[in-house]
XYZ file of C-alpha atoms in Angstrom:
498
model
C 294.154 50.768 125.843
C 292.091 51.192 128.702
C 288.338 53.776 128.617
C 290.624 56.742 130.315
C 293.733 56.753 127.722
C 290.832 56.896 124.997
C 288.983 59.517 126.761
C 292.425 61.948 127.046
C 293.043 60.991 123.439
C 290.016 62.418 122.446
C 290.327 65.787 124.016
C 293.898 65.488 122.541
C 291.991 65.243 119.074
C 289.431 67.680 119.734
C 291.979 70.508 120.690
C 294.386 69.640 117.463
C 290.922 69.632 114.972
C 289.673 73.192 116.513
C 293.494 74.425 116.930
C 293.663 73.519 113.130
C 290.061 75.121 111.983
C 290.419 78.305 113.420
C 294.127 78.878 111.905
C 295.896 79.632 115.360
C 299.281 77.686 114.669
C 302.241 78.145 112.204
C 303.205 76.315 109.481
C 305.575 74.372 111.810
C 303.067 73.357 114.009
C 300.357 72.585 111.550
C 302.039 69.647 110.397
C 303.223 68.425 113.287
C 299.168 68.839 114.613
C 298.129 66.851 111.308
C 300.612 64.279 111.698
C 299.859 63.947 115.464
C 295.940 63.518 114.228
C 296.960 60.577 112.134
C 299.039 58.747 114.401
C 295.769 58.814 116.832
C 294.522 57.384 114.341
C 296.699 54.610 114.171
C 296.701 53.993 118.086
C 293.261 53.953 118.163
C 289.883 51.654 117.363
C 288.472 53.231 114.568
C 284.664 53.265 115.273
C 285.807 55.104 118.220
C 287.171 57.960 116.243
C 284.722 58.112 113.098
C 282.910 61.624 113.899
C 286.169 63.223 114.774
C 288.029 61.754 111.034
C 284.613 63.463 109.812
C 285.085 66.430 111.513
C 288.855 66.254 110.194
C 288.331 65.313 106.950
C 285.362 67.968 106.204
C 287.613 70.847 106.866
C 290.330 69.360 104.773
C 289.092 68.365 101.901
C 284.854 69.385 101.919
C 283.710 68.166 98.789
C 284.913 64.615 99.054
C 284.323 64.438 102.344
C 280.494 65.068 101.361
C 280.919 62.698 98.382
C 282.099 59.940 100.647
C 279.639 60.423 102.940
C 276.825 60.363 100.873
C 278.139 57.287 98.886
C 278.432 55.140 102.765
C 274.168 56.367 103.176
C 271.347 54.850 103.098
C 270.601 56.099 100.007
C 273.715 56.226 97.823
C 271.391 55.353 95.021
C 269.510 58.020 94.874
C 272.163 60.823 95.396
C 273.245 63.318 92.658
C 276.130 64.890 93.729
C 277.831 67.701 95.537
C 277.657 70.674 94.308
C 279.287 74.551 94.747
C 277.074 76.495 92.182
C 272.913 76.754 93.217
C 272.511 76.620 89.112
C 273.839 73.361 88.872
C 272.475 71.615 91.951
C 268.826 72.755 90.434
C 269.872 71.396 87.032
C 271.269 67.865 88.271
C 267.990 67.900 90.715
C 265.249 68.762 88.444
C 266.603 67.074 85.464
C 265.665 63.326 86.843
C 261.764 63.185 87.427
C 261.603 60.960 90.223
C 262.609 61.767 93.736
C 266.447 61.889 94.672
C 268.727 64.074 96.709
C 271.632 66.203 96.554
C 274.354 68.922 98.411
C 274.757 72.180 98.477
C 278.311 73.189 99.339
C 279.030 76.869 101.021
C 282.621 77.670 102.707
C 281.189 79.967 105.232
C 277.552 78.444 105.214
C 278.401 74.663 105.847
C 276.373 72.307 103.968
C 272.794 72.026 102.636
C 270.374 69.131 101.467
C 268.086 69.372 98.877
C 265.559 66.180 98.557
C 262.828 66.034 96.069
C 260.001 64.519 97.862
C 257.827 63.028 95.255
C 258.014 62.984 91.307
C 258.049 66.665 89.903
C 257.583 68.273 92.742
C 259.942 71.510 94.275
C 262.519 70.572 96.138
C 262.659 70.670 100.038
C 265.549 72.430 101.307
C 267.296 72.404 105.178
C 268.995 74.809 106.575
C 273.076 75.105 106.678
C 274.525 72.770 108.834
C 277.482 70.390 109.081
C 276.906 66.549 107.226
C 275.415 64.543 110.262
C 273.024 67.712 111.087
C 271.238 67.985 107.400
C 271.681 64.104 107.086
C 269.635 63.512 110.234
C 266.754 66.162 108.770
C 266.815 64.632 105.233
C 265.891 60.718 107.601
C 263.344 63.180 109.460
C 261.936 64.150 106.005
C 262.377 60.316 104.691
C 260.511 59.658 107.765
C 257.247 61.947 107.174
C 257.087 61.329 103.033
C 259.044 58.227 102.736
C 260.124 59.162 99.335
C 263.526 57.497 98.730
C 264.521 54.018 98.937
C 267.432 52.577 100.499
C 270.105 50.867 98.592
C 268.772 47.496 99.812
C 265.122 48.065 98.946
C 266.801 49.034 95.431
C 268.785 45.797 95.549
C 265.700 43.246 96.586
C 263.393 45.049 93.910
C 265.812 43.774 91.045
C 266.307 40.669 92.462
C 262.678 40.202 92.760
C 261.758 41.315 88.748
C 264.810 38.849 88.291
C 263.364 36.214 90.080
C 259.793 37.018 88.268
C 261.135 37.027 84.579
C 263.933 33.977 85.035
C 263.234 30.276 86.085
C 263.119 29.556 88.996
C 266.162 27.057 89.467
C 268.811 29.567 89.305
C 272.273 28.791 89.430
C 273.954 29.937 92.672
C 277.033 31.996 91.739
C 279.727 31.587 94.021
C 280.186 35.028 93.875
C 277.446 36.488 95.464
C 278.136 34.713 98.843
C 281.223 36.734 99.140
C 280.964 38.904 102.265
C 281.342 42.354 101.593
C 283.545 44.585 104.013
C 281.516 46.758 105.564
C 282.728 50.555 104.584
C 285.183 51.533 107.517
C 285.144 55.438 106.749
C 281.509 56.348 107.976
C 280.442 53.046 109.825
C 279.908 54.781 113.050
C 277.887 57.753 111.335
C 275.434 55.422 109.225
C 275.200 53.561 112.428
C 274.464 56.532 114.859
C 271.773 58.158 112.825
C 270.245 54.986 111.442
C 269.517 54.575 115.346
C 268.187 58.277 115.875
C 266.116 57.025 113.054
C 264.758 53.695 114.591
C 264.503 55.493 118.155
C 262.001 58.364 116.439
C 259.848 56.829 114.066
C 258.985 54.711 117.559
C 258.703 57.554 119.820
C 256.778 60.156 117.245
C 254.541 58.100 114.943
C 252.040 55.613 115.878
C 249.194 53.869 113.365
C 245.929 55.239 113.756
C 244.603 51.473 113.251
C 243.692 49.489 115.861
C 243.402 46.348 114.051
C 245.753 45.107 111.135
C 244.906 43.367 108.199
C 246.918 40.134 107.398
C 247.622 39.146 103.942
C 248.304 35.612 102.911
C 250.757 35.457 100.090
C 249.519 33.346 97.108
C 251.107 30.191 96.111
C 252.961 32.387 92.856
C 254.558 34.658 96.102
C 255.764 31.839 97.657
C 257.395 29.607 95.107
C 259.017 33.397 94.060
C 259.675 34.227 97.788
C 261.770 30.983 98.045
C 263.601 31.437 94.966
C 264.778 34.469 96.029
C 265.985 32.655 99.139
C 267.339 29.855 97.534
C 269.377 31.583 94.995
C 270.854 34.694 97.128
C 272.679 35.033 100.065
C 273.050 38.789 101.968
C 276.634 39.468 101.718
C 277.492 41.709 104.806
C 276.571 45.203 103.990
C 272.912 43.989 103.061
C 272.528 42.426 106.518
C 273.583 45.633 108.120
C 271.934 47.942 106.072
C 268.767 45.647 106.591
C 269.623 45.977 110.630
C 269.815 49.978 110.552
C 266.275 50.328 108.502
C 264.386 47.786 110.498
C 261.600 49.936 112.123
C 262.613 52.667 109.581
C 259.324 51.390 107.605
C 256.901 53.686 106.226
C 254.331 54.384 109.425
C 250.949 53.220 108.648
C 247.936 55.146 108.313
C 243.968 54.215 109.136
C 242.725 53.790 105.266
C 239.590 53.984 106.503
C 240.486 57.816 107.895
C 241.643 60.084 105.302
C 240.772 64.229 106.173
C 239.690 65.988 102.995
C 241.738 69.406 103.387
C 240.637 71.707 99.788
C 241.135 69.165 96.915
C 243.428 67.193 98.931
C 243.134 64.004 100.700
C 245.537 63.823 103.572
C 246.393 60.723 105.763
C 247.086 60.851 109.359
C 248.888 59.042 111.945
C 248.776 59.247 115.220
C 251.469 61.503 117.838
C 252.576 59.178 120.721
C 252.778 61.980 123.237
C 252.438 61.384 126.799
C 249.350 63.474 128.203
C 246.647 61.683 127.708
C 244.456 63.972 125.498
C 247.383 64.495 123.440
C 246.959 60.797 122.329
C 244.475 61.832 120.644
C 246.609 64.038 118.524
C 247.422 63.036 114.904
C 249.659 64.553 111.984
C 248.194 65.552 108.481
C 250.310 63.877 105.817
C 250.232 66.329 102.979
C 251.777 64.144 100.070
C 250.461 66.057 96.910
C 251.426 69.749 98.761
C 254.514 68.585 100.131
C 255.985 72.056 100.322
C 253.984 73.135 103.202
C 256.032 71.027 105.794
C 258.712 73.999 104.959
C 256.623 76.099 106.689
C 253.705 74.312 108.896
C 253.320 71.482 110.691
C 249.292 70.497 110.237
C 247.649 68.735 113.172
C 244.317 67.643 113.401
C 242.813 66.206 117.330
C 239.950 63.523 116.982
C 237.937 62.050 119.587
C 237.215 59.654 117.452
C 239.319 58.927 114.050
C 235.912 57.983 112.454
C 234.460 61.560 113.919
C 232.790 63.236 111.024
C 234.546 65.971 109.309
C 232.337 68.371 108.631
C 232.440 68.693 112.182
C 236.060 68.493 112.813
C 236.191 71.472 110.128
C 233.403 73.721 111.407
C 235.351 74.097 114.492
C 238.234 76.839 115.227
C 241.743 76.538 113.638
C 244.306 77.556 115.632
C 247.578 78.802 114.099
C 250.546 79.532 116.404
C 254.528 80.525 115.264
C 256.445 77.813 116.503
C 260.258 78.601 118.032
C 263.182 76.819 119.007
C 264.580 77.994 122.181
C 266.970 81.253 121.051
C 263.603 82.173 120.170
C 263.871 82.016 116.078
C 261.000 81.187 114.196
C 261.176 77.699 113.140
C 257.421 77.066 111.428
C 253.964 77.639 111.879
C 251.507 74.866 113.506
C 248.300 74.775 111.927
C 245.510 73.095 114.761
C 242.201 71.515 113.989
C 239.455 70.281 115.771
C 240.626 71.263 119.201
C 237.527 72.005 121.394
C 238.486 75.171 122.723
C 240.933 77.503 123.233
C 242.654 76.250 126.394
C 242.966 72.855 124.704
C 244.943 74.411 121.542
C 247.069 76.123 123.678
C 247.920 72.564 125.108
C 248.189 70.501 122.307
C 250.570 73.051 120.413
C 252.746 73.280 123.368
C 252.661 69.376 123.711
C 253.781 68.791 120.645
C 256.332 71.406 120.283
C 258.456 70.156 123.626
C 259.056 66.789 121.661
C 261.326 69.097 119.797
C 262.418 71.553 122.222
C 260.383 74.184 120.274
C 258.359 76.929 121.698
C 255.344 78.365 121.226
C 255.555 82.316 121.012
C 252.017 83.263 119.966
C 248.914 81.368 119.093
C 245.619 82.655 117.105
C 242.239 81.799 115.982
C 240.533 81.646 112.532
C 238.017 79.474 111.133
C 238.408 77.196 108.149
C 236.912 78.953 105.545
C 238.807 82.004 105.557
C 241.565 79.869 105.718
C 241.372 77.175 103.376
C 242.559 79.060 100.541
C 245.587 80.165 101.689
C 247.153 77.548 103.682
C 249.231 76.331 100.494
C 251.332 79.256 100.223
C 253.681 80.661 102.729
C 253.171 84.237 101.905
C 249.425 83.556 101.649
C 249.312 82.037 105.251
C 251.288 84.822 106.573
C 248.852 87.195 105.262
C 246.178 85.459 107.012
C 247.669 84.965 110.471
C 248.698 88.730 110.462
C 245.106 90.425 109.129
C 242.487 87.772 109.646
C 243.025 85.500 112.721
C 242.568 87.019 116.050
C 244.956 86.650 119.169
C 244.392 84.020 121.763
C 247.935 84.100 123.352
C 251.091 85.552 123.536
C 254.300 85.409 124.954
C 255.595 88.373 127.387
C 257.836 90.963 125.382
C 256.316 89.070 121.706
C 257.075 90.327 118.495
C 255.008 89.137 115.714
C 257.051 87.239 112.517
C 257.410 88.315 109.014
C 258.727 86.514 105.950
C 262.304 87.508 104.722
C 261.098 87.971 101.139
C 258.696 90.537 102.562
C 260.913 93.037 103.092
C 263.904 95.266 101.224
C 266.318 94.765 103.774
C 268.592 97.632 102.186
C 268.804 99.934 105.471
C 268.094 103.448 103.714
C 269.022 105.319 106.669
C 273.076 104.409 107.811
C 273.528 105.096 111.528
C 275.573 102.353 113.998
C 272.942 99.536 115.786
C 273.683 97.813 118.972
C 274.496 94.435 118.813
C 271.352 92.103 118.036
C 269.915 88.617 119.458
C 267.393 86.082 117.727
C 264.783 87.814 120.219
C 265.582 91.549 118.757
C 263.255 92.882 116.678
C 263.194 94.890 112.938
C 261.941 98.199 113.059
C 260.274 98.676 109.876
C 258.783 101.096 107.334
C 255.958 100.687 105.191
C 255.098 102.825 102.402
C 253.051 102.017 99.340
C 253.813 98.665 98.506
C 257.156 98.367 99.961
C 258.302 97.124 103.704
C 261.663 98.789 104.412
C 264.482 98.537 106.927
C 265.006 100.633 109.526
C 266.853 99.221 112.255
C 268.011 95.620 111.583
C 271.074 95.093 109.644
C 272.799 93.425 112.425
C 269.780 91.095 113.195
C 269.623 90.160 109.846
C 273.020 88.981 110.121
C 272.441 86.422 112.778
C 271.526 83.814 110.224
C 270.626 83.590 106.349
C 268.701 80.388 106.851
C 265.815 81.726 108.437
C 262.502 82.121 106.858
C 260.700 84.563 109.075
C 262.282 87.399 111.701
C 260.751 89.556 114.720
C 259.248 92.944 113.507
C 258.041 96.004 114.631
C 255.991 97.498 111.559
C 255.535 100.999 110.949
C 253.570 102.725 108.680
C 253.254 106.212 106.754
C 250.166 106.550 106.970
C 250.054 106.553 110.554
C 252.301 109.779 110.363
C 255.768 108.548 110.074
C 258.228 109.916 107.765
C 261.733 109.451 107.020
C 262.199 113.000 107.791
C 261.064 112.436 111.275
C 263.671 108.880 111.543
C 266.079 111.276 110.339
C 265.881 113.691 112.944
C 265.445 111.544 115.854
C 268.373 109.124 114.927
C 270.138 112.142 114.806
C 269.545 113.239 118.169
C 270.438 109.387 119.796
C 273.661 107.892 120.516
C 275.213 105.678 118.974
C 274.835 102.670 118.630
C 271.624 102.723 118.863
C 269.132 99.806 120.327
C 266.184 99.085 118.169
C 263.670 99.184 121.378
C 265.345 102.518 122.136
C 264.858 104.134 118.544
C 261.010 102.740 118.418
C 260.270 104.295 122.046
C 261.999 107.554 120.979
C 259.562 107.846 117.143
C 256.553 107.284 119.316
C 257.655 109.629 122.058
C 258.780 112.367 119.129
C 255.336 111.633 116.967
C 253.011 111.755 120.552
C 254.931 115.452 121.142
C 254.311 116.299 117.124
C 250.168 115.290 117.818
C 250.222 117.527 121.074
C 251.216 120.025 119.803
């Protein structure tokens, strides 16, 4: 079968997958579609066809599918199951002590990973996507805190206590040089995101060191090292699991450099970014607060990795709200030691293209007053909002506030206009308590997203819900939530007049 007869064979596939997940055909013609789908199958290669079967098989039969998939990782090992109910997926998590991972199933949602990054620690969560999506962040996460280890890592850390506690003439059994069929199911997915894998951790994080240290192995190593050899062959899964994590490593870090942030001491690597001074751009490694990747990436710029930190710290921190490009916040990016404010503005935006993120606003605070609160999300909000002071903005920028900041009950039920990521809440505060206004259709956009666009009213500036009331009533609907905060400044300018 020649490249073209494939190629029409897999629009054939994509049409009968998406004619079949949206519902459109009868009875009739669902099982002709299905069987059609098989016999593809059947004509086919099947590494060819692997992330279409995925596709097919997810909206089948979900929970096996995610199962299945998870069992064919990297890190089958470690897993701890699929899961429906959030009560149970915290139970089966936080039940085990050491790190491990596990999925969150949701019909409308899609799927969600939950990896424990280190030993008793909360859990880090990504947002709903489909399997490859949330398996790809989970490597990024592997990537940044190396906290799981593959299968084969697993596998050569018995053999090696085996080979330490037994003699060291072992017997060969005949057995273990039995090669293994590789799994056919998810070949071409372990393969294709083992190689996103590879291709990042040598495009985003470079040692800090300059020179290497090289350790002889003692004589004890060696006889050890060639027992091991001499007594195991790698069937065929271990050789191609071993050729998926090669460069997969953990990245290594100048021990010589470690930045002192509060009571922690934080690693760094460097960025490989292409503008020069961004080479001199590293990332904090946070491993004993690993709960603020969630919500910041922290960056440090050195002239020098051996610069001193006291001066590194005295300078300005610069914290900017980081977006992906429907403009939805995606995390904060917490700068140090840049040298001024034109350089910040660089460096964030430098390292946010590597992602296709944006910057939408960036601000200025010093270290002190921020020390304290850059292990909390809610904290850090605070401080970006009341303390730090603006440097730059985006045209038409509304500021972002935490979801768990608000009651996002509308009180006052009138029709909205249809929203965007870009559209912003209008909201009331009063006492102690941020409340809806207009934004029950933004809110709707997604359920995964940590922060939203606000406007943020307040009573004691002279708004009411008297006065909402009465100028909602006197709009028509539906009604845009630029158009409503125009019209309450307009109506409370006229109330001051007169």
């Amino acid at each position: 079968m020649n490249t073209l007869e494939k190629s029409l064979l897999i629009k054939e596939l994509h049409d009968l997958i998406d004619a079949l997940t949206h519902k459109r055909l009868s009875l009739y013609e669902t099982a002709k579609a299905k069987a059609r789908i098989k016999e593809i199958f059947m004509l086919c290669d099947k590494p060819i066809f692997q992330k279409q079967l995925l596709t097919f098989k997810a909206s089948q039969n979900p929970i096996q599918t995610a199962v299945t998939f998870a069992e064919q990782s990297l890190y089958a090992q470690s897993f701890r199951g699929v899961f429906t109910q959030l009560e149970a997926l915290e139970t089966a998590l936080y039940q085990q002590p050491e790190a491990g991972w596990a999925i969150l199933y949701q019909p409308r949602a899609g799927w969600q990973i939950w990896l424990i990054p280190a030993a008793d620690r909360t859990a880090l969560l990504s947002e709903f996507q489909d399997l490859e999506q949330v398996y790809r962040w989970m490597l990024e996460q592997q990537q940044q805190y190396h906290c799981l280890q593959t299968d084969a890592e697993l596998k050569q850390a018995a053999v090696l206590e085996a080979a330490q506690t037994q003699p060291v003439f072992a017997t060969v059994d005949p057995e273990e040089n039995k090669a293994v069929d590789s799994p056919i199911q998810f070949e071409f997915i372990t393969d294709h995101i083992a190689t996103e894998e590879v291709a990042s951790s040598d495009t985003q994080v470079v040692d800090v060191a300059k020179d290497e240290l090289t350790i002889e192995p003692t004589a004890d190593q060696t006889i050890i090292s060639n027992a091991i050899l001499n007594t195991t062959q790698p069937d065929a899964t271990t050789i191609d699991t071993a050729q998926m994590t090669a460069g997969t490593q953990k990245p290594s870090v100048n021990p010589a450099y470690n930045l002192l942030l509060s009571q922690y001491s934080c690693p760094i690597s460097a960025l490989n970014l292409s503008q020069n001074e961004s080479a001199q751009l590293y990332r904090v490694f946070l491993p004993e607060a690993p709960e603020v990747t969630q919500y910041a990436d922290v960056l440090v710029h050195l002239s020098d990795p051996e610069e001193d930190q006291q001066q590194v710290l005295a300078r300005a921190v610069y914290l900017a709200e980081q977006t992906n490009t429907q403009g939805r916040f995606i995390k904060y990016v917490v700068l140090l030691g840049a040298l001024d404010q034109m350089q910040a503005i660089r460096l964030t935006q430098n390292f946010c293209q590597q992602f296709e993120h944006e910057i939408a606003a960036i601000r200025e605070i010093s270290w002190e007053k921020l020390q304290e609160h850059l292990f909390d999300f809610d904290q850090l909000f605070q401080c970006y909002s009341h303390d730090a002071q603006i440097v730059w903005q985006q045209e038409h920028y509304f500021p972002f506030i935490p979801i768990q900041h608000i009651q996002t009950t509308k009180f006052i039920q009138f029709e909205e206009s249809e929203a965007q990521s870009h559209t912003p809440l209008i909201l009331l505060k009063e006492r102690q308590k941020i409340r809806v206004i207009h934004g029950q259709k933004r809110l709707q956009l997604s359920r995964t997203e940590q922060a939203v666009p606000h406007i943020l009213l307040d009573r004691q500036q002279g708004i009411s819900w008297q006065m909402i009331q009465k100028v909602i009533s006197q709009l028509q609907q539906p009604i845009d939530a630029l158009q409503l905060c125009q019209a309450l400044q307009m109506y409370q300018e006229k109330e001051v007049s007169a």
